Tab-separated table of C-alpha atoms and ligand atoms in Angstrom:
chain	number	residue	atom	x	y	z
R	1	MET	CA	-25.161	2.052	19.249
R	2	LEU	CA	-23.653	-1.044	20.820
R	3	THR	CA	-24.389	-2.057	24.379
R	4	GLU	CA	-21.616	-2.335	26.908
R	5	GLN	CA	-21.887	-6.118	26.723
R	6	GLU	CA	-21.505	-6.078	22.937
R	7	ILE	CA	-18.415	-3.921	23.239
R	8	ARG	CA	-17.050	-6.252	25.896
R	9	ASP	CA	-17.618	-9.233	23.586
R	10	ASN	CA	-15.934	-7.444	20.682
R	11	LEU	CA	-12.959	-6.520	22.851
R	12	LYS	CA	-12.617	-10.129	23.913
R	13	GLU	CA	-12.555	-11.202	20.281
R	14	VAL	CA	-9.955	-8.560	19.424
R	15	GLU	CA	-7.814	-9.545	22.421
R	16	ASP	CA	-7.951	-13.206	21.387
R	17	LYS	CA	-6.846	-12.311	17.891
R	18	ILE	CA	-4.042	-10.110	19.244
R	19	ASP	CA	-2.907	-12.977	21.472
R	20	GLY	CA	-2.862	-15.325	18.516
R	21	ALA	CA	-0.783	-12.968	16.378
R	22	VAL	CA	1.589	-12.185	19.230
R	23	LYS	CA	2.193	-15.871	19.937
R	24	LYS	CA	2.594	-16.733	16.280
R	25	SER	CA	5.317	-14.121	15.902
R	26	GLY	CA	7.058	-14.716	19.229
R	27	ARG	CA	6.270	-11.257	20.554
R	28	ASN	CA	4.867	-10.087	23.901
R	29	ARG	CA	1.355	-8.776	24.424
R	30	GLU	CA	2.786	-5.724	26.223
R	31	ASP	CA	4.624	-4.709	23.062
R	32	VAL	CA	1.397	-4.075	21.187
R	33	LYS	CA	-0.919	-1.275	22.222
R	34	LEU	CA	-4.542	-1.415	21.175
R	35	ILE	CA	-5.995	1.966	20.223
R	36	ALA	CA	-9.785	1.919	20.244
R	37	VAL	CA	-10.775	4.107	17.305
R	38	SER	CA	-13.944	5.735	18.547
R	39	LYS	CA	-14.525	8.307	15.811
R	40	THR	CA	-18.192	8.987	14.981
R	41	ASN	CA	-19.296	7.216	18.156
R	42	PRO	CA	-21.071	9.335	20.779
R	43	VAL	CA	-19.418	9.822	24.162
R	44	GLU	CA	-21.871	7.395	25.758
R	45	VAL	CA	-20.311	4.606	23.724
R	46	LEU	CA	-16.818	5.688	24.726
R	47	GLU	CA	-17.958	5.526	28.347
R	48	GLU	CA	-19.123	1.956	27.818
R	49	ALA	CA	-15.717	1.098	26.406
R	50	TYR	CA	-14.085	2.879	29.332
R	51	ASN	CA	-16.142	0.713	31.672
R	52	CYS	CA	-14.775	-2.318	29.821
R	53	GLY	CA	-11.267	-1.170	30.614
R	54	VAL	CA	-10.344	0.784	27.476
R	55	ARG	CA	-7.974	3.647	28.296
R	56	THR	CA	-6.562	4.441	24.858
R	57	PHE	CA	-8.784	6.083	22.270
R	58	GLY	CA	-8.074	7.227	18.733
R	59	GLU	CA	-9.940	9.995	16.922
R	60	ASN	CA	-9.386	11.423	13.470
R	61	ARG	CA	-11.057	14.846	13.644
R	62	VAL	CA	-9.806	17.626	15.870
R	63	GLN	CA	-13.124	19.122	16.883
R	64	GLU	CA	-14.668	15.786	17.764
R	65	LEU	CA	-11.525	14.777	19.640
R	66	VAL	CA	-11.436	17.942	21.711
R	67	GLU	CA	-15.134	17.686	22.562
R	68	LYS	CA	-14.635	14.149	23.804
R	69	ILE	CA	-11.569	15.072	25.847
R	70	ASP	CA	-13.540	17.927	27.408
R	71	TYR	CA	-16.416	15.596	28.241
R	72	PHE	CA	-14.261	13.138	30.156
R	73	GLU	CA	-12.253	15.860	31.862
R	74	ALA	CA	-15.462	17.495	33.065
R	75	LYS	CA	-16.320	14.176	34.697
R	76	GLY	CA	-12.983	14.115	36.453
R	77	ILE	CA	-11.768	11.132	34.432
R	78	LYS	CA	-8.103	11.660	33.809
R	79	ASP	CA	-6.616	8.277	32.941
R	80	ILE	CA	-7.421	8.257	29.235
R	81	GLU	CA	-4.735	8.487	26.572
R	82	TRP	CA	-5.938	10.205	23.405
R	83	HIS	CA	-4.330	9.648	20.021
R	84	LEU	CA	-4.933	11.856	17.014
R	85	ILE	CA	-4.803	9.506	14.058
R	86	GLY	CA	-6.334	11.604	11.264
R	87	HIS	CA	-5.028	14.338	9.009
R	88	LEU	CA	-4.156	17.500	10.907
R	89	GLN	CA	-4.417	20.990	9.447
R	90	THR	CA	-1.853	23.495	10.678
R	91	ASN	CA	-4.525	25.946	11.850
R	92	LYS	CA	-5.937	23.301	14.210
R	93	VAL	CA	-2.684	22.258	15.827
R	94	LYS	CA	-3.132	24.664	18.724
R	95	TYR	CA	-6.270	22.863	19.899
R	96	VAL	CA	-4.567	19.512	20.434
R	97	ILE	CA	-1.119	20.350	21.797
R	98	GLY	CA	-0.829	19.308	25.418
R	99	ARG	CA	-4.034	17.300	25.188
R	100	VAL	CA	-3.041	14.258	23.169
R	101	ALA	CA	-0.552	11.508	23.909
R	102	MET	CA	0.537	11.297	20.315
R	103	ILE	CA	-0.103	12.721	16.862
R	104	HIS	CA	0.089	9.891	14.327
R	105	SER	CA	-0.268	11.897	11.141
R	106	VAL	CA	2.697	14.191	10.593
R	107	ASP	CA	3.516	14.264	6.898
R	108	SER	CA	5.018	17.668	6.125
R	109	GLU	CA	7.720	19.873	7.491
R	110	LYS	CA	5.275	22.754	7.608
R	111	LEU	CA	3.035	20.795	9.958
R	112	ALA	CA	5.977	19.611	12.054
R	113	LYS	CA	7.137	23.193	12.464
R	114	VAL	CA	3.730	24.386	13.655
R	115	ILE	CA	3.534	21.494	16.134
R	116	ASP	CA	6.997	22.399	17.368
R	117	ASP	CA	6.103	26.099	17.738
R	118	GLU	CA	2.837	25.416	19.553
R	119	SER	CA	4.528	22.878	21.824
R	120	ALA	CA	7.226	25.396	22.712
R	121	LYS	CA	4.540	27.978	23.511
R	122	LYS	CA	2.833	25.537	25.874
R	123	GLY	CA	6.106	24.269	27.315
R	124	VAL	CA	5.551	20.664	26.271
R	125	ILE	CA	7.241	18.126	24.056
R	126	THR	CA	4.850	16.453	21.662
R	127	ASP	CA	5.273	12.843	20.597
R	128	ILE	CA	4.599	12.325	16.920
R	129	LEU	CA	4.665	9.650	14.267
R	130	VAL	CA	5.522	10.214	10.631
R	131	GLU	CA	2.725	9.100	8.337
R	132	LEU	CA	3.729	7.226	5.204
R	133	ASN	CA	1.582	6.666	2.152
R	134	ILE	CA	2.837	3.141	1.942
R	135	GLY	CA	0.640	2.014	-0.935
R	136	ASP	CA	1.301	5.220	-2.933
R	137	GLU	CA	-2.415	5.865	-3.129
R	138	GLU	CA	-3.571	9.209	-4.482
R	139	SER	CA	-6.456	9.356	-2.037
R	140	LYS	CA	-4.263	9.008	1.029
R	141	PHE	CA	-2.204	11.370	3.098
R	142	GLY	CA	1.359	10.655	4.020
R	143	LEU	CA	4.912	10.968	2.798
R	144	SER	CA	6.250	8.716	0.118
R	145	PHE	CA	8.321	5.868	1.440
R	146	ASP	CA	11.488	7.077	-0.287
R	147	ASN	CA	11.439	10.442	1.479
R	148	ALA	CA	10.859	9.059	4.941
R	149	LEU	CA	14.395	8.646	6.189
R	150	ASP	CA	15.453	12.190	5.228
R	151	PHE	CA	12.269	13.592	6.686
R	152	VAL	CA	12.763	11.868	10.035
R	153	GLU	CA	16.314	13.172	10.105
R	154	LYS	CA	15.116	16.730	9.507
R	155	LEU	CA	12.634	16.495	12.337
R	156	THR	CA	15.307	15.629	14.871
R	157	GLY	CA	16.315	19.298	14.636
R	158	TYR	CA	13.093	20.401	16.307
R	159	LYS	CA	13.356	20.609	20.061
R	160	ASN	CA	9.709	20.388	21.050
R	161	ILE	CA	8.714	17.372	19.044
R	162	ARG	CA	9.860	13.837	19.571
R	163	VAL	CA	9.659	11.514	16.589
R	164	LYS	CA	8.544	8.209	18.038
R	165	GLY	CA	8.097	6.229	14.859
R	166	LEU	CA	6.037	5.625	11.751
R	167	MET	CA	2.387	5.253	10.874
R	168	CYS	CA	0.542	4.083	7.800
R	169	VAL	CA	-2.953	3.406	6.582
R	170	ALA	CA	-2.521	0.428	4.302
R	171	PRO	CA	-4.693	0.053	1.204
R	172	TYR	CA	-8.185	-1.292	1.703
R	173	THR	CA	-8.349	-4.973	0.886
R	174	ASP	CA	-10.497	-8.021	1.556
R	175	ASP	CA	-7.416	-10.166	2.089
R	176	PRO	CA	-5.147	-8.915	4.886
R	177	GLU	CA	-2.279	-10.952	3.418
R	178	ASP	CA	-2.196	-8.382	0.585
R	179	ASN	CA	-0.882	-5.836	3.103
R	180	ARG	CA	1.848	-7.958	4.634
R	181	LYS	CA	4.427	-6.602	2.177
R	182	TYR	CA	3.628	-3.020	3.214
R	183	PHE	CA	3.853	-3.784	6.912
R	184	SER	CA	7.159	-5.546	6.458
R	185	LYS	CA	8.474	-2.545	4.472
R	186	MET	CA	7.494	-0.312	7.373
R	187	LYS	CA	9.320	-2.585	9.786
R	188	LYS	CA	12.486	-2.562	7.692
R	189	LEU	CA	12.444	1.210	7.514
R	190	SER	CA	11.948	1.477	11.255
R	191	VAL	CA	15.041	-0.679	11.768
R	192	ASP	CA	17.028	1.601	9.441
R	193	ILE	CA	15.870	4.627	11.410
R	194	THR	CA	16.750	3.050	14.729
R	195	ASP	CA	20.202	2.126	13.422
R	196	LYS	CA	20.805	5.707	12.329
R	197	ASN	CA	19.777	7.225	15.644
R	198	LYS	CA	21.461	4.967	18.148
R	199	ASP	CA	22.288	7.876	20.452
R	200	ASN	CA	18.622	8.746	20.493
R	201	ASN	CA	17.623	5.579	22.413
R	202	SER	CA	14.836	5.421	19.844
R	203	VAL	CA	12.426	2.615	19.964
R	204	CYS	CA	10.718	2.977	16.655
R	205	GLU	CA	6.988	2.670	17.139
R	206	LEU	CA	4.945	1.294	14.272
R	207	SER	CA	1.313	2.353	14.106
R	208	MET	CA	-0.190	0.014	11.537
R	209	GLY	CA	-3.065	-2.392	11.229
R	210	MET	CA	-6.792	-1.709	11.403
R	211	THR	CA	-9.841	-3.944	11.847
R	212	GLY	CA	-9.242	-5.832	8.606
R	213	ASP	CA	-5.541	-6.482	8.937
R	214	TYR	CA	-4.239	-5.940	12.484
R	215	ALA	CA	-3.244	-9.563	13.025
R	216	VAL	CA	-0.936	-9.457	10.008
R	217	ALA	CA	0.369	-6.055	11.124
R	218	ILE	CA	1.261	-7.481	14.542
R	219	GLU	CA	3.049	-10.400	12.932
R	220	GLU	CA	5.135	-7.881	10.994
R	221	GLY	CA	5.969	-5.765	14.033
R	222	ALA	CA	3.159	-3.278	14.768
R	223	THR	CA	3.434	-1.644	18.187
R	224	PHE	CA	0.165	0.279	17.863
R	225	ILE	CA	-2.902	-1.140	16.182
R	226	ARG	CA	-5.880	1.106	15.484
R	227	VAL	CA	-9.138	-0.802	15.681
R	228	GLY	CA	-12.496	0.896	15.102
R	229	THR	CA	-15.278	-1.242	13.675
R	230	GLY	CA	-13.846	-4.369	15.286
R	231	ILE	CA	-14.688	-2.847	18.675
R	232	PHE	CA	-17.544	-0.401	18.060
R	233	GLY	CA	-19.302	-1.981	15.090
R	234	LYS	CA	-20.373	-0.069	12.018
R	235	ARG	CA	-19.800	3.662	12.247
R	236	PHE	CA	-22.719	6.002	12.842
R	237	TYR	CA	-22.499	8.538	10.063
R	238	PRO	CA	-20.384	8.861	6.969
R	239	GLU	CA	-17.134	10.568	7.810
R	240	LYS	CA	-16.799	14.109	6.626
R	241	LYS	CA	-13.723	14.556	4.563
L	1	PLP	C1	-10.976	4.964	11.114
L	1	PLP	C2	-9.539	4.705	11.210
L	1	PLP	C3	-9.064	3.501	11.743
L	1	PLP	C4	-9.957	2.355	12.194
L	1	PLP	O1	-10.529	1.730	11.105
L	1	PLP	P1	-11.347	0.344	11.255
L	1	PLP	O2	-11.221	-0.285	9.926
L	1	PLP	O3	-12.735	0.708	11.613
L	1	PLP	O4	-10.684	-0.429	12.315
L	1	PLP	C5	-7.684	3.356	11.865
L	1	PLP	N1	-6.837	4.315	11.475
L	1	PLP	C6	-7.264	5.488	10.950
L	1	PLP	C7	-6.263	6.511	10.548
L	1	PLP	C8	-8.625	5.722	10.802
L	1	PLP	O5	-9.036	6.885	10.289
């Protein structure tokens, strides 16, 4: 478990790297949101990060996410934005609707429909991203790139979800440059989507880039980066699949 000072130092390093990438690509710092991926870390560590100014957390498992939201709510802390970044099963949708700022992992119409239904029940509109399996990896969730445009179009028919953009988990690599082509493909697609939905005032968010490759992702247009180990260090226990 990292100390608050260690987290502060890591955040500084991440911020410096973000600044570098933003400058290099002529973008603004405000256009990139850092999501601190806190999965597997105990709430005490999230509190340390909160004390360092972190207000946006990402979690990939519903139960863990909900427990952490409950913990902070019980303390009267209300200014945290929670992002669900991991695979979501339809039977768990009801636990997160109205509690998360965004669901990053929508990859089927079945799931979209359940999110829409649950959102209608609760009287909310849920912001979502469409997850793409950009590297066509068998082990990964997400829609194939070629189906993305049609899928986004279909989702505009649902009244209680708002498609805010695209998300991907790029292939694991030691050299972040390997993923530049995927990030740039995502960017191109997001431009196509924005062009098609001009009436929709859509800014197309791009959730891409993790600890190993977020600088490259920013250079290619990421608006959300999801950084876990770069902030919290090595994770505590192997993730359950
Ligand atoms: C765990 C996770 C991350 C963060 O990964 P790091 O390499 O630790 O930064 C980002 N996105 C998703 C979907 C994750 O599950």
